[in-house]
mmCIF file of C-alpha atoms in Angstrom:
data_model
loop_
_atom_site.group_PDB
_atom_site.id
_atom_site.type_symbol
_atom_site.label_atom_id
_atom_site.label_comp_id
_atom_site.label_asym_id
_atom_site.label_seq_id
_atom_site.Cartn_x
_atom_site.Cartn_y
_atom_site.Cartn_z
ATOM 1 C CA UNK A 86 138.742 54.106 100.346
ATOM 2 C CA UNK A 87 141.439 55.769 99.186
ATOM 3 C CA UNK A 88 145.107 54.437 100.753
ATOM 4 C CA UNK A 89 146.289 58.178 101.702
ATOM 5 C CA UNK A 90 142.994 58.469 103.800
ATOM 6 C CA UNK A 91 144.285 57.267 107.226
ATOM 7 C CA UNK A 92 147.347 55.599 108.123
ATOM 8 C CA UNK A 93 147.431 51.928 110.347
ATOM 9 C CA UNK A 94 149.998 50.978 113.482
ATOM 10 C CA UNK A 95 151.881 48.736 111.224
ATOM 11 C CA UNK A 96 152.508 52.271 109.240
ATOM 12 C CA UNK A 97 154.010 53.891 111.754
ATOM 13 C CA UNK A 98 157.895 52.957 111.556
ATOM 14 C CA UNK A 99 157.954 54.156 107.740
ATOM 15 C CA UNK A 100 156.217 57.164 109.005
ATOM 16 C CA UNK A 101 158.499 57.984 111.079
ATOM 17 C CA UNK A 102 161.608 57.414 108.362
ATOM 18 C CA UNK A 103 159.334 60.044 106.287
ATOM 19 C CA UNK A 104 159.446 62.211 109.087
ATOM 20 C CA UNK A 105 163.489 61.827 109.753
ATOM 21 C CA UNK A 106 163.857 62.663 105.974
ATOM 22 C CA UNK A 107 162.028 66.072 106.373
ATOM 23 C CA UNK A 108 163.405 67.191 108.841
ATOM 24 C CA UNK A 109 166.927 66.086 107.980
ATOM 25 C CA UNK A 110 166.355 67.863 104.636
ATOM 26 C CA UNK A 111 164.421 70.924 106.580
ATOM 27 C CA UNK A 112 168.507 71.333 108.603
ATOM 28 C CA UNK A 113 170.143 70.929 104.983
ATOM 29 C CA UNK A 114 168.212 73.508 103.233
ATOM 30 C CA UNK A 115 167.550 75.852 106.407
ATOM 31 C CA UNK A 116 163.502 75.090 105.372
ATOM 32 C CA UNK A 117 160.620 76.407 108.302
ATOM 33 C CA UNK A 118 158.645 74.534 107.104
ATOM 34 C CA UNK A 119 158.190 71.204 104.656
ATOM 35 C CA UNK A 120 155.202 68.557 104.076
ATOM 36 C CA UNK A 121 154.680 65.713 101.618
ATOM 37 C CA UNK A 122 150.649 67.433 100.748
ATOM 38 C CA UNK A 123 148.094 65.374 98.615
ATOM 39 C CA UNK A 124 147.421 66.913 95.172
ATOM 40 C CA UNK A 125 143.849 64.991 94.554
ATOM 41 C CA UNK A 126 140.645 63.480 95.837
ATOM 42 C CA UNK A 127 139.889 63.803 99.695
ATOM 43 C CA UNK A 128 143.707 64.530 100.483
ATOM 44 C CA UNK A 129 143.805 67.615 98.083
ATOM 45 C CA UNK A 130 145.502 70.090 100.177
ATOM 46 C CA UNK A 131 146.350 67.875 103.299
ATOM 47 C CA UNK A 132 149.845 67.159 104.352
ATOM 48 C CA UNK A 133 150.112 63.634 105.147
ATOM 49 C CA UNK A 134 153.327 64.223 106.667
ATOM 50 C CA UNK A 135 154.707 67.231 108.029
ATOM 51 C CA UNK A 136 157.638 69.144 109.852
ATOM 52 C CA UNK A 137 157.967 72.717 111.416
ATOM 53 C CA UNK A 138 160.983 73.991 112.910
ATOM 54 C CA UNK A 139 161.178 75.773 115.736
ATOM 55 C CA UNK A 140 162.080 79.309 114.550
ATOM 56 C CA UNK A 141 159.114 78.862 112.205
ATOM 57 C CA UNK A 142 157.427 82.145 111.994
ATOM 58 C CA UNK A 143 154.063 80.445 111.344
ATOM 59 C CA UNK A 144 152.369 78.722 113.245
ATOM 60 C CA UNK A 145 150.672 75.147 112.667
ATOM 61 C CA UNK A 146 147.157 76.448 111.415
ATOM 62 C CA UNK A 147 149.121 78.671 109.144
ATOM 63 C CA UNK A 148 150.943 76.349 107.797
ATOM 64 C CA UNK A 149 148.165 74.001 107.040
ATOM 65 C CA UNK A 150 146.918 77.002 105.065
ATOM 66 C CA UNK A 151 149.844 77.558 103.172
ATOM 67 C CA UNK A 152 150.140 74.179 102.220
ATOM 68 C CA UNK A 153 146.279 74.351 100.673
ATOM 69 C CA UNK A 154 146.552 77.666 99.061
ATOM 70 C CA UNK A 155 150.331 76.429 97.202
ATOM 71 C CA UNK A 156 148.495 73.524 95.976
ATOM 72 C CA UNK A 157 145.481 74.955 94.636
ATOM 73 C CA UNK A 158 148.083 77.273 92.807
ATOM 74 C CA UNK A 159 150.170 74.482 91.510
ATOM 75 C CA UNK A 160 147.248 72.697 90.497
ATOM 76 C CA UNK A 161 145.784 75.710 88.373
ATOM 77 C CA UNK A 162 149.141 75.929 86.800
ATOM 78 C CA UNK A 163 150.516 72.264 86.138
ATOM 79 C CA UNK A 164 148.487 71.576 82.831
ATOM 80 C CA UNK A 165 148.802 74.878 81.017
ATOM 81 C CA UNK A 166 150.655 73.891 78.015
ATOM 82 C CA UNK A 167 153.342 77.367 77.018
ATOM 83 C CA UNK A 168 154.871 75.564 74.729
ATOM 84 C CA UNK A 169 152.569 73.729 72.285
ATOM 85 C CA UNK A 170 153.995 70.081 71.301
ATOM 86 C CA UNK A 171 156.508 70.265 73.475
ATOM 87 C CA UNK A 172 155.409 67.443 76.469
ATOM 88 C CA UNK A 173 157.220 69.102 79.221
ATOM 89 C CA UNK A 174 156.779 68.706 82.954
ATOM 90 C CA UNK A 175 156.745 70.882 85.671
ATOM 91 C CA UNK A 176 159.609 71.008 87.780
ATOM 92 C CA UNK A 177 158.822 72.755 90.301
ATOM 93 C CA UNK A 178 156.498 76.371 91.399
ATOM 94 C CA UNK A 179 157.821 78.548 93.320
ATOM 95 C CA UNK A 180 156.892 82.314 95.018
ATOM 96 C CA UNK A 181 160.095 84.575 95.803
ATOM 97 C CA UNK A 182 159.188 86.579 98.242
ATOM 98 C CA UNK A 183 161.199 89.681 99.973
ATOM 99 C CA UNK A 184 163.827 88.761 102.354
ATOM 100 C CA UNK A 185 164.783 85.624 100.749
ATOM 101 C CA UNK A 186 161.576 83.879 101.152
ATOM 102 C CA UNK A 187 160.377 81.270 98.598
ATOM 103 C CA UNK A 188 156.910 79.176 98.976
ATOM 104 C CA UNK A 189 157.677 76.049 96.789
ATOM 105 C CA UNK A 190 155.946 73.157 95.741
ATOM 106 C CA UNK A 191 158.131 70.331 94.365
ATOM 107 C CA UNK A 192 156.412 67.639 92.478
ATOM 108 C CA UNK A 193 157.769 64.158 92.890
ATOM 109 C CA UNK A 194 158.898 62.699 89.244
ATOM 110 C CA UNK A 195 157.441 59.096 89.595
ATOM 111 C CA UNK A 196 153.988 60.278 91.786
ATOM 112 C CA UNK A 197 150.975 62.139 90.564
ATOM 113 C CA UNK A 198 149.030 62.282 94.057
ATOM 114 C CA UNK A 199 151.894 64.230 96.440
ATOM 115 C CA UNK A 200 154.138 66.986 95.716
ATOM 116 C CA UNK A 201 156.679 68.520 98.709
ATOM 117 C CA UNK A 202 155.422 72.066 100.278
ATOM 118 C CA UNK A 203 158.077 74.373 101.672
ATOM 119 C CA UNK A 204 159.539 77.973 102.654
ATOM 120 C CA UNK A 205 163.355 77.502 101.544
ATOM 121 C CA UNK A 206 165.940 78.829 99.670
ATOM 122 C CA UNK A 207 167.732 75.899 98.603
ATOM 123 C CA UNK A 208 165.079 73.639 95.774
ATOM 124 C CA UNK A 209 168.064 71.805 94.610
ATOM 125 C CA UNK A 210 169.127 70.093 97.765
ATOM 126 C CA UNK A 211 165.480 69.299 98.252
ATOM 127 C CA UNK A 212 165.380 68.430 94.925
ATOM 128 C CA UNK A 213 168.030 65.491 95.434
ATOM 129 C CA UNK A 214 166.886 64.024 98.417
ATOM 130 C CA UNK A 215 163.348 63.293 96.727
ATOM 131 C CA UNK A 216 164.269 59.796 95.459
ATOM 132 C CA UNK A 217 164.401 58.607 99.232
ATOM 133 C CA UNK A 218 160.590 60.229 100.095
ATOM 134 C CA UNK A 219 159.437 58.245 96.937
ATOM 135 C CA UNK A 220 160.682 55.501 97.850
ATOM 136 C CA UNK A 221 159.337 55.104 101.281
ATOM 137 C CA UNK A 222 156.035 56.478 99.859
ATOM 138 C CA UNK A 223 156.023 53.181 97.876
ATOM 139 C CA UNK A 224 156.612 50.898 100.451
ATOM 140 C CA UNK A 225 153.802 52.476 102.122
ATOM 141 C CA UNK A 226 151.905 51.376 99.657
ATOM 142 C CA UNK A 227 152.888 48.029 99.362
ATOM 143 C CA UNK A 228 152.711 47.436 102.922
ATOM 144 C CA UNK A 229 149.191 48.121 102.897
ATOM 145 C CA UNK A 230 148.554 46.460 99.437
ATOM 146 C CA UNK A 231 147.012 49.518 97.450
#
């Protein structure tokens, strides 16, 4: 069984440190939405973690939908190689929309099974704070021994 496929009690105090980091980085980066979302096997698609402000103009369904269609995209995309020899990584994706609005998925450096999903302006800030997700995602892990 895979270790992203449920969480236990003794999980729940790092959880909720993940949590504090979104949304402290959702009030940063005015973000409606943000969610650490599994890139493969059962949790492809799935946030694992997630916040939604309050002036959110989606709602929680929506959302979840958002979060699966961006990865599906990013996934499709991640491996095409534009620039033969060159081993370069993707950074992040990211769908400008009118108004301001930009759908991004942000893929952590160190981690190949969760990017960040958001509506922001502000990938840079986001960007920055990613070291401190990463590392709590790791002690996840090594609390639970995976």
């Amino acid at each position: 069984m895979s270790f992203w496929s449920r969480f236990l009690k003794k999980d729940l105090k790092t959880i909720e440190l993940l949590q504090k980091d979104l949304d402290s980085i959702m009030g940063k980066t005015s973000s409606e939405f943000m969610g650490i979302v599994g890139l493969m096997g059962k949790i492809k698609g799935l946030d694992l973690v997630s916040s939604i402000s309050d002036s959110c103009k989606y709602d929680h369904k929506q959302v979840k939908g958002i979060y699966a269609k961006m990865i599906e995209a990013y996934l499709r995309f991640k491996n095409l190689n534009f620039n033969p020899g060159n081993n370069l990584s993707l950074q992040y994706m990211s769908f400008e929309y009118n108004m301001g609005a930009s759908f991004c998925v942000i893929p952590f450096s160190n981690r190949d099974d969760v990017a960040i999903v958001t509506l922001t302006q502000n990938i840079q800030k986001i960007q920055k704070k990613m070291d401190n997700i990463s590392d709590l995602l790791k002690k996840l892990e090594e609390d639970r021994g995976d």
